[in-house]
XYZ file of C-alpha atoms in Angstrom:
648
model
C -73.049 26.219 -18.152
C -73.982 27.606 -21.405
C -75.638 25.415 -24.175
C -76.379 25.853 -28.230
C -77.844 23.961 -30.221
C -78.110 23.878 -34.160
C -79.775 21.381 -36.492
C -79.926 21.407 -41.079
C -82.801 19.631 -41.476
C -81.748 20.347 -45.269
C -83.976 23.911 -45.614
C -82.990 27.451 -43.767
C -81.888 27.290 -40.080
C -83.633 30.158 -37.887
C -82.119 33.186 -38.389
C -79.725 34.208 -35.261
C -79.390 30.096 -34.730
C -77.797 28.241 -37.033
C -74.782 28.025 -39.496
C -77.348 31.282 -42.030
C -77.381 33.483 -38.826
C -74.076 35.404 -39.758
C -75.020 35.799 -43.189
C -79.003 37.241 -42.461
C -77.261 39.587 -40.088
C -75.264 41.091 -42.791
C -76.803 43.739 -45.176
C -78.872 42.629 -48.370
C -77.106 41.918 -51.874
C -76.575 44.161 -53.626
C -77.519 46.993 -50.868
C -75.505 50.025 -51.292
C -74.900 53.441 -49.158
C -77.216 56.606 -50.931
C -73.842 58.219 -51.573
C -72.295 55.696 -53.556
C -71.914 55.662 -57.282
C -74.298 53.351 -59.205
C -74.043 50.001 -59.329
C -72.064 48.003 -61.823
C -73.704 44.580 -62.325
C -72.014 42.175 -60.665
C -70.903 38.792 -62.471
C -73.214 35.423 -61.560
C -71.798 33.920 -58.845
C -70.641 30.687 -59.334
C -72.936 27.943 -57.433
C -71.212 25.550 -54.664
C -72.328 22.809 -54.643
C -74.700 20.897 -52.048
C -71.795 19.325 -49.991
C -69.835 22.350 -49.896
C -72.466 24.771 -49.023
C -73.500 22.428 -46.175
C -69.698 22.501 -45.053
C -69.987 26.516 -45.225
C -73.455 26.834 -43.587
C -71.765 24.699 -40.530
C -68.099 26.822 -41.088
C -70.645 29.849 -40.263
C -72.213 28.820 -37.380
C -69.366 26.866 -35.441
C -67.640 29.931 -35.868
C -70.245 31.296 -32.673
C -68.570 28.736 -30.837
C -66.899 30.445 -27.597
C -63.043 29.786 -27.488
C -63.466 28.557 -24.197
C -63.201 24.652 -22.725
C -66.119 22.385 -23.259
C -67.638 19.635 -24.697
C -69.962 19.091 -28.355
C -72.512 17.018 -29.508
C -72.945 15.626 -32.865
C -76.831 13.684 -34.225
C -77.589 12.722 -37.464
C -80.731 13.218 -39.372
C -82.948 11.173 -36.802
C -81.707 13.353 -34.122
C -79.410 10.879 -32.426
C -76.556 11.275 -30.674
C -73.527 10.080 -32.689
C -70.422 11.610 -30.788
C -69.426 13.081 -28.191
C -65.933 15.159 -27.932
C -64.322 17.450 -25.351
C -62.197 20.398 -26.243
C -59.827 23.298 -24.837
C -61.102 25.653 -27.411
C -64.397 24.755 -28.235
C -64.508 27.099 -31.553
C -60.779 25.830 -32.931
C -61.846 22.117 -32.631
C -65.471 21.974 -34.198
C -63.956 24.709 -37.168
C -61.168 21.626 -37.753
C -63.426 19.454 -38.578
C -65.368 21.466 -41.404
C -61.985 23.379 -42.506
C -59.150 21.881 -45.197
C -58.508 18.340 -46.013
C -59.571 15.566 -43.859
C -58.909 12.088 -43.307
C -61.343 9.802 -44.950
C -62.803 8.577 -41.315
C -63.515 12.686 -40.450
C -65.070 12.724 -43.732
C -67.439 10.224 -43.152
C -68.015 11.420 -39.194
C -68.776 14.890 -41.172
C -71.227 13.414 -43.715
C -73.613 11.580 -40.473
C -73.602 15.293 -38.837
C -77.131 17.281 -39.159
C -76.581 19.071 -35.960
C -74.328 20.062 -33.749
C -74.993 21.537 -29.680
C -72.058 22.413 -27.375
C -72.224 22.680 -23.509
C -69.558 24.730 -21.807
C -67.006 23.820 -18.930
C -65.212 25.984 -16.385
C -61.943 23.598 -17.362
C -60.200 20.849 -19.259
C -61.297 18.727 -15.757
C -64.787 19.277 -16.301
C -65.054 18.825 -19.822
C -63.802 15.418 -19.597
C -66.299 14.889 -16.493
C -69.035 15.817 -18.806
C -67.889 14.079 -21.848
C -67.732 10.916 -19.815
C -71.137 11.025 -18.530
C -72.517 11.468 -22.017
C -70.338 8.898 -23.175
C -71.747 6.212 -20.734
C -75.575 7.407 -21.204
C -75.798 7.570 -24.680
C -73.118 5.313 -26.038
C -72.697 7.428 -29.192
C -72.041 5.237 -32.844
C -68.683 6.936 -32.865
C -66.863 6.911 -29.858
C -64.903 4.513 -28.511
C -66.678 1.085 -27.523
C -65.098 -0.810 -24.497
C -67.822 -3.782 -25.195
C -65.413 -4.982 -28.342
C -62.853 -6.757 -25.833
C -61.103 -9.654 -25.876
C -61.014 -12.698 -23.343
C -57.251 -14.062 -23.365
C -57.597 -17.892 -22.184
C -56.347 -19.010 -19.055
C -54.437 -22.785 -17.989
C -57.015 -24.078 -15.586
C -55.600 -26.947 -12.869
C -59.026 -28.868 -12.092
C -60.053 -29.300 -8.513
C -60.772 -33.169 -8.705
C -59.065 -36.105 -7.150
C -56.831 -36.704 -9.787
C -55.998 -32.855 -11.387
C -56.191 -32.283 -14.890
C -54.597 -29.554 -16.985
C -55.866 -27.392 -20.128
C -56.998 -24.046 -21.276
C -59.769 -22.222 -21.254
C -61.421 -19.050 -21.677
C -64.501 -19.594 -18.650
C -63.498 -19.195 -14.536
C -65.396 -21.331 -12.665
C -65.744 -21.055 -9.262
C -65.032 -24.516 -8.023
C -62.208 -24.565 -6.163
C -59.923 -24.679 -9.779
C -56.965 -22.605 -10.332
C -56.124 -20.687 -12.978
C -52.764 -19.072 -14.290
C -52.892 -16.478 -17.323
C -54.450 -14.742 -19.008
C -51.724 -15.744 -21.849
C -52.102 -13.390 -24.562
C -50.395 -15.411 -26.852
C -51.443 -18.854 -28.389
C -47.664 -19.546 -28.809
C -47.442 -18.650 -24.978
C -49.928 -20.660 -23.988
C -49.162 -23.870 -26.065
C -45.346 -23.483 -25.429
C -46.765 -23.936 -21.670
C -48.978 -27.216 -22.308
C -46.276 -28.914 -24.568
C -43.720 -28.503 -21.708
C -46.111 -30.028 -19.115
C -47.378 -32.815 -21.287
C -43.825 -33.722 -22.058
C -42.535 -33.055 -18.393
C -45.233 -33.773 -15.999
C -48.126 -35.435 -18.162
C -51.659 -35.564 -16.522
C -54.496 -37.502 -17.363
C -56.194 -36.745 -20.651
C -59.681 -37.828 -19.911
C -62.705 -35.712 -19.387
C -64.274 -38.254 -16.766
C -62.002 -40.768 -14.618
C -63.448 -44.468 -14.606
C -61.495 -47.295 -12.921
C -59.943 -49.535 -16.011
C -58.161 -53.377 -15.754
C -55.229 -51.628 -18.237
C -54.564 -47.854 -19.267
C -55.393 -46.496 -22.699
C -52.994 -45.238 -25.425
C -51.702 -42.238 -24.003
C -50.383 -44.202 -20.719
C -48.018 -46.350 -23.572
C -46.747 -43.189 -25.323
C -46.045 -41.534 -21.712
C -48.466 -39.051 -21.995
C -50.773 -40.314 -19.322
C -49.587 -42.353 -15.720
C -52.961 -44.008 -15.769
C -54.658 -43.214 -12.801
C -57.269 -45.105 -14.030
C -55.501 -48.401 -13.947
C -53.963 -47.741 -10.556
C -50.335 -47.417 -12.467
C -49.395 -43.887 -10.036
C -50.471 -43.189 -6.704
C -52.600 -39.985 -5.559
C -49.744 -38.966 -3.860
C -46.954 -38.811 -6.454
C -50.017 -37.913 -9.016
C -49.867 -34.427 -6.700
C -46.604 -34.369 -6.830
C -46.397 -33.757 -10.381
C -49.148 -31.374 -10.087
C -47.685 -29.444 -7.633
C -44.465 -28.951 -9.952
C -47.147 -28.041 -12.321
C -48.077 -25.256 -9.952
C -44.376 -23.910 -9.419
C -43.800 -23.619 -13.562
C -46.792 -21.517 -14.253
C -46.786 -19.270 -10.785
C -43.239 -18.513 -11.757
C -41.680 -20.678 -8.722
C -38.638 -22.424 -10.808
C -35.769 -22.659 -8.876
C -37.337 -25.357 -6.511
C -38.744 -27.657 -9.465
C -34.807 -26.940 -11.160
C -33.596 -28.053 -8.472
C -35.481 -31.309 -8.276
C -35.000 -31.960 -12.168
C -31.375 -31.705 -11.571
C -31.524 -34.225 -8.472
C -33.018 -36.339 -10.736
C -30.987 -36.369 -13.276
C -27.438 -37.069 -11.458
C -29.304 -39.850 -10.162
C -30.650 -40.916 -13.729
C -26.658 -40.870 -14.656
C -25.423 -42.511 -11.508
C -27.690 -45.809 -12.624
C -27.301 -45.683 -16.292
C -30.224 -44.372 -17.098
C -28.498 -42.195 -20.038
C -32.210 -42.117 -22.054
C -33.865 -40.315 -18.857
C -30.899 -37.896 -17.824
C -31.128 -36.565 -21.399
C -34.926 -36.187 -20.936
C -34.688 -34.590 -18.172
C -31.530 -32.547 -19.302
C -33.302 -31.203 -22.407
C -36.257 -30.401 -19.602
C -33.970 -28.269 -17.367
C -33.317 -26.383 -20.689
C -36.445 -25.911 -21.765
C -37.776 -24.802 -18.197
C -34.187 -22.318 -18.492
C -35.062 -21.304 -21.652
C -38.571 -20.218 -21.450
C -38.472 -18.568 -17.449
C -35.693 -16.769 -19.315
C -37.883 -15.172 -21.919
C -40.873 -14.203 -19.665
C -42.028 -10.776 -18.884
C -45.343 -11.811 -16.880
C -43.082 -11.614 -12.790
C -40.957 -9.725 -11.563
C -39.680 -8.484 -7.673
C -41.980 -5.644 -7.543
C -44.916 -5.783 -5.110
C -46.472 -2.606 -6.552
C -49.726 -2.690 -7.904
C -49.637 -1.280 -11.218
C -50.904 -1.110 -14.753
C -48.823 -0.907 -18.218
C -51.331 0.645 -20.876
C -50.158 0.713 -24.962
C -51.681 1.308 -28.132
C -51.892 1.866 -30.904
C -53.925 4.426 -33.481
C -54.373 3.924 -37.142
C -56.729 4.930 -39.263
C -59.821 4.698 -38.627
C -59.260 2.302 -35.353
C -57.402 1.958 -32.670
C -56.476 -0.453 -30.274
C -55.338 -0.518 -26.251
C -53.899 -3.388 -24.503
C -53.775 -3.575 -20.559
C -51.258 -5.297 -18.698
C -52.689 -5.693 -14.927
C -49.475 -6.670 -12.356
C -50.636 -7.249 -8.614
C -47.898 -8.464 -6.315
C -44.906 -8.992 -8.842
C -46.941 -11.615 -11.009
C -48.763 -10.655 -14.215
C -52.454 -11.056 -13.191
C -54.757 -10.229 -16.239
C -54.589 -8.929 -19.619
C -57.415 -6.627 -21.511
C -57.826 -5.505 -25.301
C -59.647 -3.970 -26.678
C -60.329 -2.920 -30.844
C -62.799 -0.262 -31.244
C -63.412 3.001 -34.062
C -61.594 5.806 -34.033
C -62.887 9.349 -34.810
C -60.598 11.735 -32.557
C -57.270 12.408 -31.824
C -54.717 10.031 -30.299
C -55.204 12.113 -27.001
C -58.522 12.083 -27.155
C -59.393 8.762 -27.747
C -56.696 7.729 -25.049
C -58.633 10.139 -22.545
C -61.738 8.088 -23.416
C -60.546 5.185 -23.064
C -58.786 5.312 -19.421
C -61.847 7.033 -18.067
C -64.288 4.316 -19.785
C -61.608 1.284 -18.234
C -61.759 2.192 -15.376
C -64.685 3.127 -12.502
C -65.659 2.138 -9.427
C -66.146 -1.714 -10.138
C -62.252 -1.498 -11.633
C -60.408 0.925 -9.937
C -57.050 2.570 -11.645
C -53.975 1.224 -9.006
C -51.590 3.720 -7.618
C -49.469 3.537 -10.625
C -50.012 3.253 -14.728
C -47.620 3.127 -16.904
C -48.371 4.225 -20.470
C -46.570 5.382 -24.028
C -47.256 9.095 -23.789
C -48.383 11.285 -20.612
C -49.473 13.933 -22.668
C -53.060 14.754 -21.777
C -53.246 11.999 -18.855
C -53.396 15.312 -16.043
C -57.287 15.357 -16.459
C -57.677 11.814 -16.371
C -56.001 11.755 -12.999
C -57.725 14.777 -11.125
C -60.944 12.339 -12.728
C -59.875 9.521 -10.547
C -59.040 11.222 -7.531
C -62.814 13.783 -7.464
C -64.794 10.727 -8.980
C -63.148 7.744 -7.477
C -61.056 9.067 -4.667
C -58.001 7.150 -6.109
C -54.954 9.139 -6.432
C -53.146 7.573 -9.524
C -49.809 8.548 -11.135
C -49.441 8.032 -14.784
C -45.788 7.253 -15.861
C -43.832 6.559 -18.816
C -40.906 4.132 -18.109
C -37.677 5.034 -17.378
C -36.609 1.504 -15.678
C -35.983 -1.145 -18.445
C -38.433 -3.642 -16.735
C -41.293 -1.380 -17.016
C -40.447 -0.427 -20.987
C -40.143 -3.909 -21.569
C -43.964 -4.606 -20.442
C -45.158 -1.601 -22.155
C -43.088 -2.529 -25.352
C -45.203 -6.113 -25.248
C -48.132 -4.046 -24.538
C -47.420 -2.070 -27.808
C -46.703 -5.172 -29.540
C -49.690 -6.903 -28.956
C -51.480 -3.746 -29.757
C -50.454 -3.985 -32.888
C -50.885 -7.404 -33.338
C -54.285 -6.506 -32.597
C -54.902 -4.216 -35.062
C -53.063 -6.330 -37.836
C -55.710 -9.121 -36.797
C -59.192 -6.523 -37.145
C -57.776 -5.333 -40.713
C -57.477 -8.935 -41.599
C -60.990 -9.626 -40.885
C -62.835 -6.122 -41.771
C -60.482 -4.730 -44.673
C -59.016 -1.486 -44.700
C -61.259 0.256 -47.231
C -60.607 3.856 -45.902
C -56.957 3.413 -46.137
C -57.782 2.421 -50.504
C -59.979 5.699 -50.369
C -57.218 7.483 -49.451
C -54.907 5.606 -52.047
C -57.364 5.981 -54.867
C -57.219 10.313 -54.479
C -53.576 10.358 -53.216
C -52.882 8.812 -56.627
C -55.553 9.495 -59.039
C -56.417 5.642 -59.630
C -58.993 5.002 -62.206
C -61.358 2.915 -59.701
C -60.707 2.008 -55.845
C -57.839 -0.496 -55.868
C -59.820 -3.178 -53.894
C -57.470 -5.501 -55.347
C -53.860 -5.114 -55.812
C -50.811 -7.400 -56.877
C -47.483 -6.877 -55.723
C -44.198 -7.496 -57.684
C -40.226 -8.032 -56.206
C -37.168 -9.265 -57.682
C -35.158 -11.499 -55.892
C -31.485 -13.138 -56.617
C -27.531 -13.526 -55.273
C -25.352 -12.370 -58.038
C -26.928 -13.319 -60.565
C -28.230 -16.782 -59.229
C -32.012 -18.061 -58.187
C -33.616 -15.097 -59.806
C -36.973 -14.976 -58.561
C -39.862 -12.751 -58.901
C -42.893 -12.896 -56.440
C -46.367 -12.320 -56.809
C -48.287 -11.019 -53.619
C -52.050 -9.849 -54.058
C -54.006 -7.602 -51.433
C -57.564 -7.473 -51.524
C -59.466 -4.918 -49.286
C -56.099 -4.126 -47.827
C -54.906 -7.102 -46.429
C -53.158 -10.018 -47.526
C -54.599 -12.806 -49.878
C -52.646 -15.718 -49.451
C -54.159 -17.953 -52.267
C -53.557 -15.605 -54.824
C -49.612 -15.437 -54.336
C -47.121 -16.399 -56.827
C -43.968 -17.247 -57.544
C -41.759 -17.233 -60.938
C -38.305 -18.641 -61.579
C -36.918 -16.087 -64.224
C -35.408 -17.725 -67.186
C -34.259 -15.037 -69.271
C -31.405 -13.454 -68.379
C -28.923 -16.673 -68.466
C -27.317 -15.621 -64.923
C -27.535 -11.931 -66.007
C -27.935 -9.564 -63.453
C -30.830 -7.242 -64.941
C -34.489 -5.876 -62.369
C -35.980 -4.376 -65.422
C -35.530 -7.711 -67.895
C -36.791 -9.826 -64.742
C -39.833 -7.398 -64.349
C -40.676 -7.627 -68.056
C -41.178 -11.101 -67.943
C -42.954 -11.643 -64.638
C -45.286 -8.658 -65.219
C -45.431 -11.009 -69.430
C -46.072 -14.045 -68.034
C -48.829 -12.973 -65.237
C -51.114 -10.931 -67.334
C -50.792 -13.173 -70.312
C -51.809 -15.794 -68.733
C -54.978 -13.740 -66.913
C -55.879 -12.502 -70.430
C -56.256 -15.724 -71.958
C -57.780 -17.455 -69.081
C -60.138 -14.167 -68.777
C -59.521 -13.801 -65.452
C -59.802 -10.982 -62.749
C -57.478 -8.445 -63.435
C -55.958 -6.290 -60.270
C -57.009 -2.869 -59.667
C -53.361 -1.409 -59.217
C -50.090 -3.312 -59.951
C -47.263 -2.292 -57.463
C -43.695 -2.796 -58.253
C -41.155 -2.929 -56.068
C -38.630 -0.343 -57.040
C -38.593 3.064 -58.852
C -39.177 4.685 -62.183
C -36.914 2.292 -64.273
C -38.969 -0.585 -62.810
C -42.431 1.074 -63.131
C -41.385 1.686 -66.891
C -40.176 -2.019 -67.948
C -43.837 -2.815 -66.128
C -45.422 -0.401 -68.078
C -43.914 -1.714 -71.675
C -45.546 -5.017 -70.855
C -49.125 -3.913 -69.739
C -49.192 -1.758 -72.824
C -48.281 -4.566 -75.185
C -51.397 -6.333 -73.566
C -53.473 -3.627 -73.914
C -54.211 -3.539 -70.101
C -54.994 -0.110 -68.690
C -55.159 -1.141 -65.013
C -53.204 1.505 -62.568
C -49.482 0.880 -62.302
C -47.344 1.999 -59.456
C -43.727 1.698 -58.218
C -42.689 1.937 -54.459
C -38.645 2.768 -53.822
C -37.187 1.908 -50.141
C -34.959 4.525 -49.722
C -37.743 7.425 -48.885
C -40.799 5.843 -49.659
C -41.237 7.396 -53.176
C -44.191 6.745 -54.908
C -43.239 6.553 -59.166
C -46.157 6.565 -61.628
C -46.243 5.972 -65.122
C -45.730 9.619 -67.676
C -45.045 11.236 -64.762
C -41.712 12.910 -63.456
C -41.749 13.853 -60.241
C -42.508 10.972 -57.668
C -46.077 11.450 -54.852
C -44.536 11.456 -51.408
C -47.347 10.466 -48.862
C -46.869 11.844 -45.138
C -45.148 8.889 -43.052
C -48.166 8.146 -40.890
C -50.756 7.856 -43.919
C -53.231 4.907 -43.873
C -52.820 4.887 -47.677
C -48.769 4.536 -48.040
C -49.203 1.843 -44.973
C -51.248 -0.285 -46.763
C -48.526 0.044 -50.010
C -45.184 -0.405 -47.647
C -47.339 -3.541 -46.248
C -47.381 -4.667 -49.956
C -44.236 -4.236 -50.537
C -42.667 -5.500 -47.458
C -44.763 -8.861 -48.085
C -42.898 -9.289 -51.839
C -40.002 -8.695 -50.733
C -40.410 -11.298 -47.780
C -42.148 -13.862 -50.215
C -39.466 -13.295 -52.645
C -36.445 -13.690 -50.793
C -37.459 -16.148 -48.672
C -37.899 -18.608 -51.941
C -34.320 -17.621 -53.047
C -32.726 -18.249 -50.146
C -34.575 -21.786 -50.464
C -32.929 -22.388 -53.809
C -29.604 -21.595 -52.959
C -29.861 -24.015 -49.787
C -31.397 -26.278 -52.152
C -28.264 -25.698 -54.713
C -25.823 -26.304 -51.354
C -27.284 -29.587 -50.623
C -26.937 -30.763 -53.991
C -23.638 -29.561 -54.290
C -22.321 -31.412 -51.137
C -23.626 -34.491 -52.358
C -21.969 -34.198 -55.717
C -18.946 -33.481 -54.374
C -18.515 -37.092 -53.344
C -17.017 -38.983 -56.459
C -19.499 -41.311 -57.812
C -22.261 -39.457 -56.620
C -23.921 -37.238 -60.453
C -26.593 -35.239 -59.998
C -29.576 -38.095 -61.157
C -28.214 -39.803 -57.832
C -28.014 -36.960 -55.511
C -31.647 -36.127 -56.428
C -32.952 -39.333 -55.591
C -31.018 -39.425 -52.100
C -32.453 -35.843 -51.243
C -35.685 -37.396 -52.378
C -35.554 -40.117 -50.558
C -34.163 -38.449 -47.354
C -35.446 -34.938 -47.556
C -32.516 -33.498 -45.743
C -28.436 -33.630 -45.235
C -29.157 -34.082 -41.382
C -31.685 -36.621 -42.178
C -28.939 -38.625 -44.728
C -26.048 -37.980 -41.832
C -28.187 -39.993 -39.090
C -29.178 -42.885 -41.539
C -27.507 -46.395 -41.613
C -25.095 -46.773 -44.487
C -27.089 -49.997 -45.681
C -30.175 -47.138 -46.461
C -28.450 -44.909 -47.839
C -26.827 -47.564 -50.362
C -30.410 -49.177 -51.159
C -31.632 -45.830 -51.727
C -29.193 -44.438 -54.400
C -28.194 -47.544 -55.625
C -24.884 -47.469 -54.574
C -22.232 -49.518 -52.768
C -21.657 -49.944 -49.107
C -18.165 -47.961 -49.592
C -19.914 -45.374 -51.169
C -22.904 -44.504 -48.984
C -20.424 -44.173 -46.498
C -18.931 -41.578 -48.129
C -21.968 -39.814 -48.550
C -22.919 -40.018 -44.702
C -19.514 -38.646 -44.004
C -19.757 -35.433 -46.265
C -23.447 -34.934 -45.072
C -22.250 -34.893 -41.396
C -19.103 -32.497 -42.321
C -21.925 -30.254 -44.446
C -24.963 -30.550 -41.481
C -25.552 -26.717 -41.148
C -26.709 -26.095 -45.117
C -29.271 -29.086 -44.792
């Protein structure tokens, strides 16, 4: 193996060693053969400056680089190691990173970078070998960190005399059991509701013997142990049917709830049969929707994620004999390519403490042919990776991907995505980085329940307590986006100037030039010079202000992801309160359709009742002592409400 190093400690390299070596090799300025005619004096060269003749001193010497397979080192100033990266063609892949327009995350990899050393491999297999090594040594700044994971709780059955049942996130080896991980906090609490309202366990933390049960034991919540109201027997009954819900085992404890419930109906007891009916359903219902068993005995894994930006995240899906058995994320930085970083990551997963199973599933297979002669020389496991053809395995790795993403959407909310608003402010030409922007949408049904919403972004993700919502009252039923525009855009940033308030750092309209333009009138009149921007659905056309032709950013760019998020979120906030008015408009209008009934009285019943379901169940003698009306009449009203029960 062959190894270079080069460092810039900001003065000249050595000559024959560094990024100056090509250029000292090559004859003096201004040197000239003895047979060539004199000299004319050539013009001043113009001066690069400091960051681009550092990107040309290191264009120079990478270009040394062999165009063979291997692996490169990047340290900063204090002569760290900051990454690590493997490469077919050592000289193409460290001349990418110095050579056209970068990404804002290779930018700042780039800026860190004092030095750079390269060690050479005999193939693709022993690059990654050596890239792992160095990867697990030195645990370089920029490459991907396996210690940001994430512990999904569990549902832990306690091993006492009398069970009990909750979640947790710590396995204790005490004779417990535990079902999960449940990646999901609906998951998990969907599971807890249905045993609490099925099967309910005690609630306390420590047993003692009482002379009457406490609250919960009333409400059926509890079958007070603790007052001798169940035996231990039929107490582990109910935790055994506990058991068969979360290991999967339903058609047993179906079979017993329907038992039950014929014999509920065979003695009149109506109220328990339809407990136990709406059960069966609700057992039905959510065994139906699960993707955590299945037949298969395999061992296997089901690996997604999910790149963007600078981070990505990879969610692991561990089955073991046909049951869902564990669940790993992980977020971490990203500073390679998608293959790269998904190389990294299966060869930092797994090892000889976690070894791969005979099978994993992931999105892609590109690159994965490496990773598997890794497993079989390092950990003498021959593995298969697979994409899936069967819809049972694309259905876990589409939840995989899913919770990838979910993720990702849950690091941006808590770390910003201030690369992606780099991006935004060059793609664009923004005045200042748009740390802050507000969102506009128009919303309305022919003309009726015109709404505009107000979203605002700061850092890149949603901020909630800053949205907005404005019933236009213009247009008099009008249909007419740029009128509705002018006023929501008027009565925002009036209101902001007089209060003296923070202004946004880019206003994004929903919609194209003639939008951007009616938005534009407005700011002017203010005298507001903050950025202005219009996004159109149809391709994703970005429209500025004075300007003809609209920017199109490539599909996958951080920056036009974090304006599509905007946009999407108007356009949900937006018609989402319309659709509440016109419901709202429904209801009224089914209640005014009863003679008798105005509109002062059909206000005060909705008032009062909140709901046309709510009014349909109520006894006539409320309804008429809460609108004021007769006995003849509230009946009336109950009637239509029932006939009208989907609108309300």
């Amino acid at each position: 193996m062959k190894e270079q190093k080069n460092e810039i400690p900001g003065g000249e390299a050595p000559a024959g060693n560094g990024p100056d070596a090509a250029a000292a090799k090559s004859p003096a300025a201004g040197a000239r053969p003895a047979s060539a005619a004199p000299a004319v004096p050539a013009a001043p060269k113009r001066r690069l400056s400091p960051q681009a003749e550092r990107g040309a001193k290191f264009r120079a010497y990478v270009r040394q680089a062999p165009e063979s397979p291997g692996v490169y080192i990047m340290r900063d100033s204090g002569g760290a190691i900051i990454y690590v990266g493997k490469a077919k063609v050592l000289r193409n892949r460290l001349l990418s990173y110095f050579s056209g327009k970068k990404e804002v995350k290779t930018r700042h990899l780039v800026s860190k970078v004092e030095s750079i050393e390269w060690t050479l491999a005999g193939s693709e297999y022993d690059a990654l070998l050596i890239e792992n090594n160095l990867i697990k040594e030195h645990s370089p700044k920029y490459n991907i960190n396996l210690k940001d994971g994430k512990t999904y709780p569990s549902i832990r059955i306690t091993a006492e005399e009398f069970p009990r049942v909750f979640r947790t996130r710590r396995i204790i080896a005490d004779g417990s059991e535990y079902f999960g991980p449940f990646p999901s906090a609906d998951t998990i609490d969907t599971y807890l509701e249905l045993i609490k309202r099925l099967f309910p366990l005690r609630r306390c933390v420590v047993m003692r013997k009482r002379e009457s049960p406490c609250m919960y034991y009333h409400i059926g919540r509890c079958p007070g142990p603790c007052a001798g109201k169940i035996t231990r027997e039929a107490y582990l009954e109910r935790v055994g049917q506990i058991r068969s819900l979360l290991s999967g085992q339903t058609a047993g404890l179906l079979e017993d709830l329907r038992r039950r419930m014929g014999q509920a109906s065979a003695e009149f007891r109506f109220e328990e049969a339809a407990s136990l009916r709406d059960a069966i359903k609700a057992v039905e219902q959510f065994v139906g929707r699960s993707n955590v068993q299945d037949l298969d005995p395999a061992a296997r894994d089901y690996i997604s994620w999910r790149c963007d930006g600078d981070l990505a995240s990879f969610v692991v899906f561990t089955m073991r004999e046909g049951r869902l058995k564990g669940r790993d994320s992980f977020v971490t930085a990203l500073y390679s390519t998608e293959e790269e970083a998904v190389q990294t990551f299966l060869t930092s997963y797994y090892g000889p403490e976690r070894l791969p199973p005979p099978a994993v599933y992931v999105m892609k297979a590109a690159g994965t042919k490496p990773v598997a002669e890794f497993f079989k020389k390092r950990l003498g496991v021959k593995t298969r990776f697979l994409t899936p053809k069967e819809p049972r395995h694309a259905a876990s790795i589409n939840l995989a991907a899913e919770n990838a993403r979910e993720e990702l959407v849950k690091r941006r909310r808590e770390i910003g995505d201030r690369s992606a608003l780099v991006e935004l402010k060059a793609a664009l030409g923004l005045a200042s980085l748009p740390v802050r922007i507000e969102g506009f949408d128009i919303a309305h049904l022919a003309g009726k329940n015109t709404v505009a919403s107000l979203i605002s972004f700061r850092n890149g993700v949603p901020d909630k307590k800053n949205y907005r919502y404005f019933r236009i009252k213009s247009l008099g039923g009008a249909i007419d986006d740029f009128a509705s525009v002018r006023e929501a855009v008027a009565r925002r940033y009036t209101r902001l100037v007089n209060e003296e308030a923070e202004l946004p750092d880019l206003v994004l309209i929903d919609g194209g030039a003639g939008q951007v333009s009616a938005a534009k009138e407005i700011l002017d009149s203010l005298g507001l010079d903050c950025d202005l921007a219009g996004l159109a659905k149809k391709n994703e056309e970005i429209y500025l202000p004075d300007r003809l032709e609209p920017v199109i950013l490539p599909k996958d760019s951080p920056a036009l992801r974090v304006l599509v998020a905007i946009r999407d979120e108007t356009h949900r906030f937006a018609t989402g309160l319309s659709k509440k008015l016109r419901t709202k408009d429904l209801r009224f209008a089914a209640l005014t359709s009863v003679e008798g009934i105005g509109e002062a009285r059909a206000k005060k019943l909705m008032k009062h009742f909140g709901s046309l379901s709510a009014i349909a169940a109520a006894e006539i003698s409320a309804i008429a002592s809460a609108g004021g009306i007769s006995a003849a009449l509230a009946a009336a009203v109950r009637e239509k409400a029932a006939t009208s029960y989907g609108i309300g």
